[in-house]
Each structure stands twice: as C-alpha cells, then as structure tokens.
Amino acid sequence: MKIRNLALVLAAALLLAACSSLPQRPGAGLWHGGRLFIATGNSTGVYYSIGGGYADLISKHVPGYEARAEPTGASGENIRRVASGDMDIALTLADVAADAYAGKGPFEGEPQKVVALARVYKSYIHLVVRKSANINKFSDLRGKRVSTGSAGSGVDIVSGRVLFAGGINPDADIVRQRLSLPETTKSMQSGTTDAFFFTGGLPTPGISDLLKSSPGGFILLPLNSLLQPLMYRYGPIYAGAKIPKAAYNTPTDIDTIVIGNFIVVSPDMPEQLAHDLTKVLFEYQPELGKVHPEGNNYDKTTATQTDPIPLHPGAARFYSSG
C-alpha cells in the first residue's frame, strides 16, 4: 500500500476510535494531519542524507508537523509520487523536473503538477569504472556492462543522454544494467558490472565506500568533453565543474558535468506551510550542513532559479520578504 494511503487509513482508524468524548487529536486541522513524507533516493546517496536532515528540521521547527524521509528510486519516481499525493515533498534533478512539468521524455503526454520551494545544491555526474575492465576513456564503454541507475530515475535519464552525447547508444552499444546505487556498488565489487553512472552531491556515501573498499581498484573518468553536445541539445540546464580531489581522495580533480537540484511539492500544499518549509531551509541551514556538506551549498540568491518549475506562492512570499 502506498505511504500516503496507509497513513490515511491509520488516521481514519484513530479518528473512529477517538470519536465524540475525547479531546481533538493532535494534528487535527493541519495538512495531512501534520504528517509529511519526503521522497529522497537510494539509501547510500546524498538525497537520502539531505532528506533525512530536512525531515528532522521540519519536525523540530515547524509547529505541529512531523516529517519522515523515505528511500525511493529518486527523481522520476519522486515527482510522480508528489503529483499523485503519495508524497508531500521531493528532491529532484532539474532536468527531470523540467521534463515532468512539460510532459516530455519519460513523462510524454503526462505533465506532472508540481511547484518548487527552492533550487538547492548541485549534483555531479560520476562515471566510475572498474580498473580491471580496461576502460581508460569514454569510448571504451562500448560492449561493457554499465549500470545507468534505477529504471526511470534521474540518473537513468541523464546517463542515457551522456552516452548518446558520446556517440554510444545505451540500448545497443553497452550491456545496460538498471541498478540502484547499493546494487551497483555490490555488483562492481563482485565483478559483474564494469562501470556505472551516478548523479549526486559530494561526496556521495555509496561511492566513497566503494572507492575506499579497494584503493586503486575503481577510477573516476572525466566527462567534460561531453558538455558541449549536451548543452547544444538540452540548453544550459547542464554546466561544467570539477570533482575536487579532496571529495574522494583522487590523485587530481576530475572534470565533469553538474545539474541543479530542486525541492518540489504539490501546488495544493497550503501557502503558509510552503512558506514555513522554505524558511526552515535557510533559517536552520547550518544544521543541515552538519548532516551532509551539500547542506551548506545553496543560498537565497540562486534558490529562486527553478525555471521552468514555478515557485509555490508560499515560497515566493518567503523570498520576497527579504
């Protein structure tokens, strides 16, 4: 049963049990009874860490509300679940959000009704290869077993775009594996996967653990040569950046590609709640930074840059208040 539906059934049962003579139960009059669910991503990814930290901030600092972070298949699934009402808040890659809002790509003909609270930190596209697989440059991926992320996830979508940009058909020129990050790292260690893509903040816990498990056995390859073809086709939603050597203790910085991340909600969310959820992101940002370093990497000057996803009116009111 879906998270939201289960919560509603439990709430209804409590209401019947508490009928007539008992005082009004806590949460009455609050949106969804004061219970909020945050759609995140793989349990070893940054979305899950940031989402868990955000849930704690909401529970501590938004009166009457309790939030919980849920592991998911990430961006694509997250947006669908917020739009359907099964989740209340979601983290998503900007490119996936743009497709979802416009009803394009994997959302063809099915535009998703979501609005944004904020643009937050950037996600870095990682290409990790197993050294023994003899993959020294991007074109060496041909014929290899490559994980492109959970099916329908933001990683899966951007992996396909990057492969096409490099002249590799992801469904014909590689053995495509659609695995979650925990599944992928296990498969890399066992030798049944040769390379994988992942988009995430720095450092991504699952990737850190993999690299530490076999020093020198896994390598990050640069992707900067593919930025121009990506931007030519999809616009400035993608940008160039470096994965600093300190992130994963690599010999040098790694040139790669970055994508923005949005926090999205339903347009049906009450304005005051959306305002308060946005306020918490900034008023208690140092606490989120203690959960994961990427919690420090966003600010008000760029938070409103969520085009084409409109800001929720409550979020817009927060930013306009100074």
Tab-separated table of C-alpha atoms in Angstrom:
chain	number	residue	atom	x	y	z
A	1	MET	CA	0.000	0.000	0.000
A	2	LYS	CA	1.234	3.466	-0.802
A	3	ILE	CA	2.716	5.518	2.048
A	4	ARG	CA	0.072	8.249	1.832
A	5	ASN	CA	-2.843	5.798	1.551
A	6	LEU	CA	-1.569	3.808	4.519
A	7	ALA	CA	-1.292	6.996	6.560
A	8	LEU	CA	-4.869	7.950	5.663
A	9	VAL	CA	-6.214	4.528	6.679
A	10	LEU	CA	-4.422	4.728	10.020
A	11	ALA	CA	-5.641	8.265	10.571
A	12	ALA	CA	-9.232	7.229	9.850
A	13	ALA	CA	-8.971	4.346	12.309
A	14	LEU	CA	-7.640	6.655	15.008
A	15	LEU	CA	-10.420	9.140	14.342
A	16	LEU	CA	-13.113	6.488	14.739
A	17	ALA	CA	-11.525	5.167	17.922
A	18	ALA	CA	-11.319	8.647	19.398
A	19	CYS	CA	-14.883	9.569	18.463
A	20	SER	CA	-17.051	12.048	20.448
A	21	SER	CA	-15.907	12.179	24.075
A	22	LEU	CA	-12.131	12.502	23.688
A	23	PRO	CA	-10.340	15.813	23.038
A	24	GLN	CA	-9.430	16.726	19.473
A	25	ARG	CA	-6.408	14.637	18.449
A	26	PRO	CA	-3.015	16.232	17.753
A	27	GLY	CA	-2.644	17.193	14.107
A	28	ALA	CA	-6.313	17.940	13.537
A	29	GLY	CA	-6.680	20.913	11.217
A	30	LEU	CA	-3.143	20.505	9.846
A	31	TRP	CA	-2.443	19.485	6.260
A	32	HIS	CA	-2.452	15.676	6.070
A	33	GLY	CA	-2.868	15.541	9.821
A	34	GLY	CA	0.577	17.024	10.391
A	35	ARG	CA	2.433	14.074	8.863
A	36	LEU	CA	4.756	14.843	5.940
A	37	PHE	CA	6.674	12.368	3.794
A	38	ILE	CA	9.819	13.340	1.877
A	39	ALA	CA	10.759	11.378	-1.251
A	40	THR	CA	14.552	11.105	-1.421
A	41	GLY	CA	16.614	8.489	-3.282
A	42	ASN	CA	18.905	5.494	-2.813
A	43	SER	CA	19.791	4.845	0.818
A	44	THR	CA	23.518	5.402	0.131
A	45	GLY	CA	23.025	8.629	-1.836
A	46	VAL	CA	23.052	12.299	-0.863
A	47	TYR	CA	19.298	12.791	-1.412
A	48	TYR	CA	18.642	10.357	1.414
A	49	SER	CA	21.086	12.119	3.747
A	50	ILE	CA	19.781	15.600	2.930
A	51	GLY	CA	16.165	14.438	3.025
A	52	GLY	CA	16.653	12.883	6.455
A	53	GLY	CA	18.236	16.078	7.744
A	54	TYR	CA	15.428	18.178	6.293
A	55	ALA	CA	12.834	15.899	7.902
A	56	ASP	CA	14.477	16.450	11.278
A	57	LEU	CA	14.445	20.242	10.788
A	58	ILE	CA	10.748	20.202	9.904
A	59	SER	CA	9.864	18.037	12.890
A	60	LYS	CA	11.821	20.320	15.218
A	61	HIS	CA	10.969	23.733	13.829
A	62	VAL	CA	7.570	23.639	12.052
A	63	PRO	CA	4.991	23.513	14.855
A	64	GLY	CA	2.542	20.633	14.674
A	65	TYR	CA	4.302	18.774	11.860
A	66	GLU	CA	6.325	15.583	11.843
A	67	ALA	CA	8.299	14.660	8.720
A	68	ARG	CA	9.893	11.433	7.599
A	69	ALA	CA	12.340	10.779	4.752
A	70	GLU	CA	11.614	7.771	2.547
A	71	PRO	CA	14.146	5.954	0.305
A	72	THR	CA	12.967	5.855	-3.313
A	73	GLY	CA	14.113	5.384	-6.890
A	74	ALA	CA	14.876	9.146	-6.870
A	75	SER	CA	13.888	11.972	-9.244
A	76	GLY	CA	11.403	10.442	-11.679
A	77	GLU	CA	9.612	8.386	-9.052
A	78	ASN	CA	9.723	11.276	-6.587
A	79	ILE	CA	7.913	13.675	-8.899
A	80	ARG	CA	5.214	11.175	-9.769
A	81	ARG	CA	4.583	10.427	-6.106
A	82	VAL	CA	4.308	14.095	-5.154
A	83	ALA	CA	1.981	14.757	-8.086
A	84	SER	CA	-0.193	11.780	-7.097
A	85	GLY	CA	-0.334	12.845	-3.436
A	86	ASP	CA	1.554	9.817	-2.137
A	87	MET	CA	4.454	12.026	-1.016
A	88	ASP	CA	4.466	15.641	0.138
A	89	ILE	CA	7.991	16.878	-0.602
A	90	ALA	CA	10.614	15.609	-3.048
A	91	LEU	CA	14.174	16.139	-4.146
A	92	THR	CA	14.701	16.008	-7.901
A	93	LEU	CA	17.228	16.798	-10.580
A	94	ALA	CA	16.400	19.959	-12.501
A	95	ASP	CA	16.427	18.259	-15.905
A	96	VAL	CA	13.962	15.585	-14.800
A	97	ALA	CA	11.728	18.214	-13.214
A	98	ALA	CA	11.691	20.203	-16.464
A	99	ASP	CA	10.654	17.133	-18.467
A	100	ALA	CA	7.999	16.224	-15.907
A	101	TYR	CA	6.450	19.678	-15.836
A	102	ALA	CA	6.360	19.871	-19.640
A	103	GLY	CA	5.171	16.285	-20.134
A	104	LYS	CA	8.243	15.307	-22.161
A	105	GLY	CA	10.709	12.419	-22.216
A	106	PRO	CA	9.643	9.680	-19.781
A	107	PHE	CA	6.606	11.832	-18.898
A	108	GLU	CA	5.464	12.173	-22.520
A	109	GLY	CA	1.827	13.301	-22.585
A	110	GLU	CA	1.624	13.234	-18.779
A	111	PRO	CA	2.691	16.626	-17.401
A	112	GLN	CA	3.150	16.466	-13.653
A	113	LYS	CA	1.619	19.102	-11.383
A	114	VAL	CA	4.441	20.181	-9.103
A	115	VAL	CA	5.819	23.509	-7.887
A	116	ALA	CA	9.151	24.373	-6.294
A	117	LEU	CA	10.248	25.520	-2.871
A	118	ALA	CA	13.883	26.065	-3.815
A	119	ARG	CA	16.828	25.309	-6.018
A	120	VAL	CA	19.432	23.799	-3.728
A	121	TYR	CA	22.877	22.236	-4.224
A	122	LYS	CA	24.291	20.821	-7.476
A	123	SER	CA	24.597	17.157	-8.375
A	124	TYR	CA	27.771	15.940	-10.080
A	125	ILE	CA	27.684	13.286	-12.788
A	126	HIS	CA	30.033	10.491	-11.762
A	127	LEU	CA	31.398	7.863	-14.139
A	128	VAL	CA	33.124	5.181	-12.097
A	129	VAL	CA	34.909	2.287	-13.815
A	130	ARG	CA	36.495	-0.917	-12.565
A	131	LYS	CA	40.205	-0.733	-13.346
A	132	SER	CA	40.387	-4.387	-14.352
A	133	ALA	CA	37.722	-3.760	-17.026
A	134	ASN	CA	40.295	-1.791	-19.088
A	135	ILE	CA	38.121	1.282	-19.538
A	136	ASN	CA	40.540	4.172	-19.985
A	137	LYS	CA	38.390	6.578	-21.982
A	138	PHE	CA	34.693	7.123	-22.626
A	139	SER	CA	34.596	5.201	-25.906
A	140	ASP	CA	35.916	2.113	-24.083
A	141	LEU	CA	32.445	1.700	-22.550
A	142	ARG	CA	31.289	0.024	-25.778
A	143	GLY	CA	30.403	-3.598	-25.120
A	144	LYS	CA	30.822	-3.219	-21.359
A	145	ARG	CA	28.327	-3.886	-18.566
A	146	VAL	CA	27.246	-0.431	-17.443
A	147	SER	CA	24.773	0.466	-14.701
A	148	THR	CA	22.779	3.584	-15.565
A	149	GLY	CA	20.853	3.772	-12.297
A	150	SER	CA	17.406	2.647	-11.199
A	151	ALA	CA	14.915	2.468	-14.074
A	152	GLY	CA	13.212	5.826	-14.610
A	153	SER	CA	15.444	7.652	-12.157
A	154	GLY	CA	17.180	10.926	-12.902
A	155	VAL	CA	20.459	9.008	-13.109
A	156	ASP	CA	18.951	6.680	-15.711
A	157	ILE	CA	17.753	9.605	-17.818
A	158	VAL	CA	20.958	11.639	-17.713
A	159	SER	CA	23.121	8.539	-18.233
A	160	GLY	CA	21.305	7.886	-21.479
A	161	ARG	CA	21.807	11.479	-22.577
A	162	VAL	CA	25.511	11.418	-21.749
A	163	LEU	CA	26.036	8.146	-23.582
A	164	PHE	CA	24.276	9.452	-26.691
A	165	ALA	CA	26.338	12.654	-26.465
A	166	GLY	CA	29.448	10.481	-26.577
A	167	GLY	CA	28.224	8.505	-29.596
A	168	ILE	CA	27.171	5.416	-27.645
A	169	ASN	CA	23.639	4.017	-27.904
A	170	PRO	CA	22.757	2.979	-24.320
A	171	ASP	CA	20.366	0.281	-25.512
A	172	ALA	CA	22.567	-1.225	-28.233
A	173	ASP	CA	26.247	-0.442	-27.648
A	174	ILE	CA	26.540	-1.443	-23.978
A	175	VAL	CA	25.073	-4.118	-21.747
A	176	ARG	CA	22.751	-1.781	-19.875
A	177	GLN	CA	22.062	-2.572	-16.228
A	178	ARG	CA	19.438	-0.561	-14.375
A	179	LEU	CA	20.538	-0.956	-10.774
A	180	SER	CA	20.199	1.150	-7.649
A	181	LEU	CA	23.382	2.561	-6.178
A	182	PRO	CA	23.634	-0.097	-3.419
A	183	GLU	CA	23.065	-2.842	-6.018
A	184	THR	CA	25.578	-1.234	-8.366
A	185	THR	CA	28.404	-0.994	-5.851
A	186	LYS	CA	27.917	-4.635	-4.843
A	187	SER	CA	27.973	-5.631	-8.498
A	188	MET	CA	31.134	-3.596	-9.110
A	189	GLN	CA	32.830	-5.331	-6.200
A	190	SER	CA	31.778	-8.783	-7.405
A	191	GLY	CA	32.963	-8.062	-10.956
A	192	THR	CA	29.553	-8.338	-12.646
A	193	THR	CA	29.416	-4.628	-13.543
A	194	ASP	CA	32.241	-2.824	-15.332
A	195	ALA	CA	31.199	0.827	-14.931
A	196	PHE	CA	28.387	2.983	-13.640
A	197	PHE	CA	26.945	6.461	-13.759
A	198	PHE	CA	25.568	8.297	-10.761
A	199	THR	CA	24.475	11.852	-10.134
A	200	GLY	CA	24.857	13.140	-6.614
A	201	GLY	CA	26.353	15.673	-4.272
A	202	LEU	CA	29.881	15.480	-2.937
A	203	PRO	CA	30.784	13.167	-1.509
A	204	THR	CA	28.159	10.513	-2.305
A	205	PRO	CA	28.422	7.990	0.569
A	206	GLY	CA	27.983	4.870	-1.570
A	207	ILE	CA	30.726	5.952	-3.973
A	208	SER	CA	33.059	6.905	-1.129
A	209	ASP	CA	32.614	3.474	0.417
A	210	LEU	CA	33.270	1.730	-2.896
A	211	LEU	CA	36.493	3.646	-3.591
A	212	LYS	CA	37.729	3.057	-0.052
A	213	SER	CA	36.955	-0.663	-0.259
A	214	SER	CA	39.613	-1.211	-2.947
A	215	PRO	CA	42.088	1.681	-3.260
A	216	GLY	CA	43.087	1.987	-6.912
A	217	GLY	CA	40.608	-0.675	-7.981
A	218	PHE	CA	37.990	1.829	-9.152
A	219	ILE	CA	38.565	5.045	-11.086
A	220	LEU	CA	36.550	8.192	-11.859
A	221	LEU	CA	36.697	9.191	-15.536
A	222	PRO	CA	36.314	12.803	-16.764
A	223	LEU	CA	33.203	13.824	-18.735
A	224	ASN	CA	33.926	17.447	-19.647
A	225	SER	CA	34.305	16.668	-23.370
A	226	LEU	CA	30.590	15.814	-23.485
A	227	LEU	CA	29.347	19.092	-22.022
A	228	GLN	CA	29.019	20.980	-25.309
A	229	PRO	CA	26.899	18.345	-27.093
A	230	LEU	CA	24.675	18.108	-24.013
A	231	MET	CA	24.223	21.881	-23.828
A	232	TYR	CA	23.615	22.096	-27.584
A	233	ARG	CA	20.683	19.697	-27.295
A	234	TYR	CA	19.297	20.478	-23.833
A	235	GLY	CA	20.459	24.003	-23.047
A	236	PRO	CA	22.189	25.495	-20.006
A	237	ILE	CA	20.488	23.130	-17.566
A	238	TYR	CA	23.896	21.382	-17.632
A	239	ALA	CA	27.181	23.057	-16.722
A	240	GLY	CA	30.838	22.163	-16.269
A	241	ALA	CA	32.513	21.665	-12.900
A	242	LYS	CA	35.258	19.722	-11.175
A	243	ILE	CA	35.016	16.991	-8.595
A	244	PRO	CA	37.778	18.194	-6.266
A	245	LYS	CA	40.379	15.611	-5.378
A	246	ALA	CA	39.514	16.039	-1.702
A	247	ALA	CA	35.996	14.676	-2.298
A	248	TYR	CA	37.178	11.101	-2.889
A	249	ASN	CA	40.929	11.381	-2.297
A	250	THR	CA	41.676	11.080	-6.026
A	251	PRO	CA	45.116	12.000	-7.405
A	252	THR	CA	43.697	15.017	-9.291
A	253	ASP	CA	40.455	16.951	-9.712
A	254	ILE	CA	38.022	15.291	-12.142
A	255	ASP	CA	36.351	17.415	-14.836
A	256	THR	CA	32.671	16.597	-15.079
A	257	ILE	CA	29.135	17.938	-15.576
A	258	VAL	CA	26.698	19.262	-12.974
A	259	ILE	CA	22.920	19.616	-12.721
A	260	GLY	CA	20.890	21.661	-10.257
A	261	ASN	CA	18.549	20.091	-7.698
A	262	PHE	CA	15.070	21.289	-6.780
A	263	ILE	CA	12.829	20.689	-3.800
A	264	VAL	CA	9.284	20.307	-5.124
A	265	VAL	CA	5.821	19.983	-3.600
A	266	SER	CA	2.211	19.826	-4.723
A	267	PRO	CA	0.540	23.105	-5.756
A	268	ASP	CA	-2.220	22.066	-3.333
A	269	MET	CA	0.073	22.497	-0.320
A	270	PRO	CA	-1.226	25.330	1.911
A	271	GLU	CA	0.625	28.595	1.356
A	272	GLN	CA	1.656	29.051	4.971
A	273	LEU	CA	3.085	25.536	5.173
A	274	ALA	CA	5.093	26.042	1.960
A	275	HIS	CA	6.372	29.334	3.386
A	276	ASP	CA	7.436	27.670	6.639
A	277	LEU	CA	9.102	24.730	4.887
A	278	THR	CA	11.125	27.147	2.768
A	279	LYS	CA	12.017	29.280	5.777
A	280	VAL	CA	13.360	26.236	7.617
A	281	LEU	CA	15.763	25.502	4.741
A	282	PHE	CA	17.528	28.816	5.278
A	283	GLU	CA	16.982	29.658	8.929
A	284	TYR	CA	18.453	26.336	10.061
A	285	GLN	CA	20.802	25.669	7.153
A	286	PRO	CA	23.865	25.186	9.415
A	287	GLU	CA	22.105	22.199	10.977
A	288	LEU	CA	21.546	20.667	7.544
A	289	GLY	CA	25.200	21.280	6.705
A	290	LYS	CA	26.174	19.125	9.669
A	291	VAL	CA	24.199	16.216	8.189
A	292	HIS	CA	25.997	16.444	4.828
A	293	PRO	CA	28.388	19.086	3.383
A	294	GLU	CA	26.000	19.796	0.476
A	295	GLY	CA	23.588	21.199	3.036
A	296	ASN	CA	25.829	24.275	3.061
A	297	ASN	CA	25.837	24.704	-0.706
A	298	TYR	CA	22.755	26.749	-1.545
A	299	ASP	CA	21.624	30.315	-0.888
A	300	LYS	CA	18.741	32.702	-1.453
A	301	THR	CA	20.362	34.362	-4.463
A	302	THR	CA	20.014	31.204	-6.567
A	303	ALA	CA	17.209	29.402	-4.743
A	304	THR	CA	14.522	31.063	-6.868
A	305	GLN	CA	16.094	29.853	-10.143
A	306	THR	CA	13.715	26.930	-10.653
A	307	ASP	CA	12.592	27.686	-14.219
A	308	PRO	CA	10.513	26.180	-15.787
A	309	ILE	CA	9.028	24.976	-12.491
A	310	PRO	CA	7.108	27.839	-10.857
A	311	LEU	CA	7.685	28.650	-7.225
A	312	HIS	CA	4.928	27.798	-4.791
A	313	PRO	CA	3.252	31.084	-3.727
A	314	GLY	CA	4.285	30.403	-0.139
A	315	ALA	CA	7.919	30.009	-1.145
A	316	ALA	CA	7.732	33.129	-3.324
A	317	ARG	CA	6.390	35.079	-0.332
A	318	PHE	CA	9.337	33.929	1.771
A	319	TYR	CA	11.875	35.133	-0.795
A	320	SER	CA	10.113	38.467	-1.326
A	321	SER	CA	10.133	39.195	2.403
A	322	GLY	CA	13.904	39.747	2.275
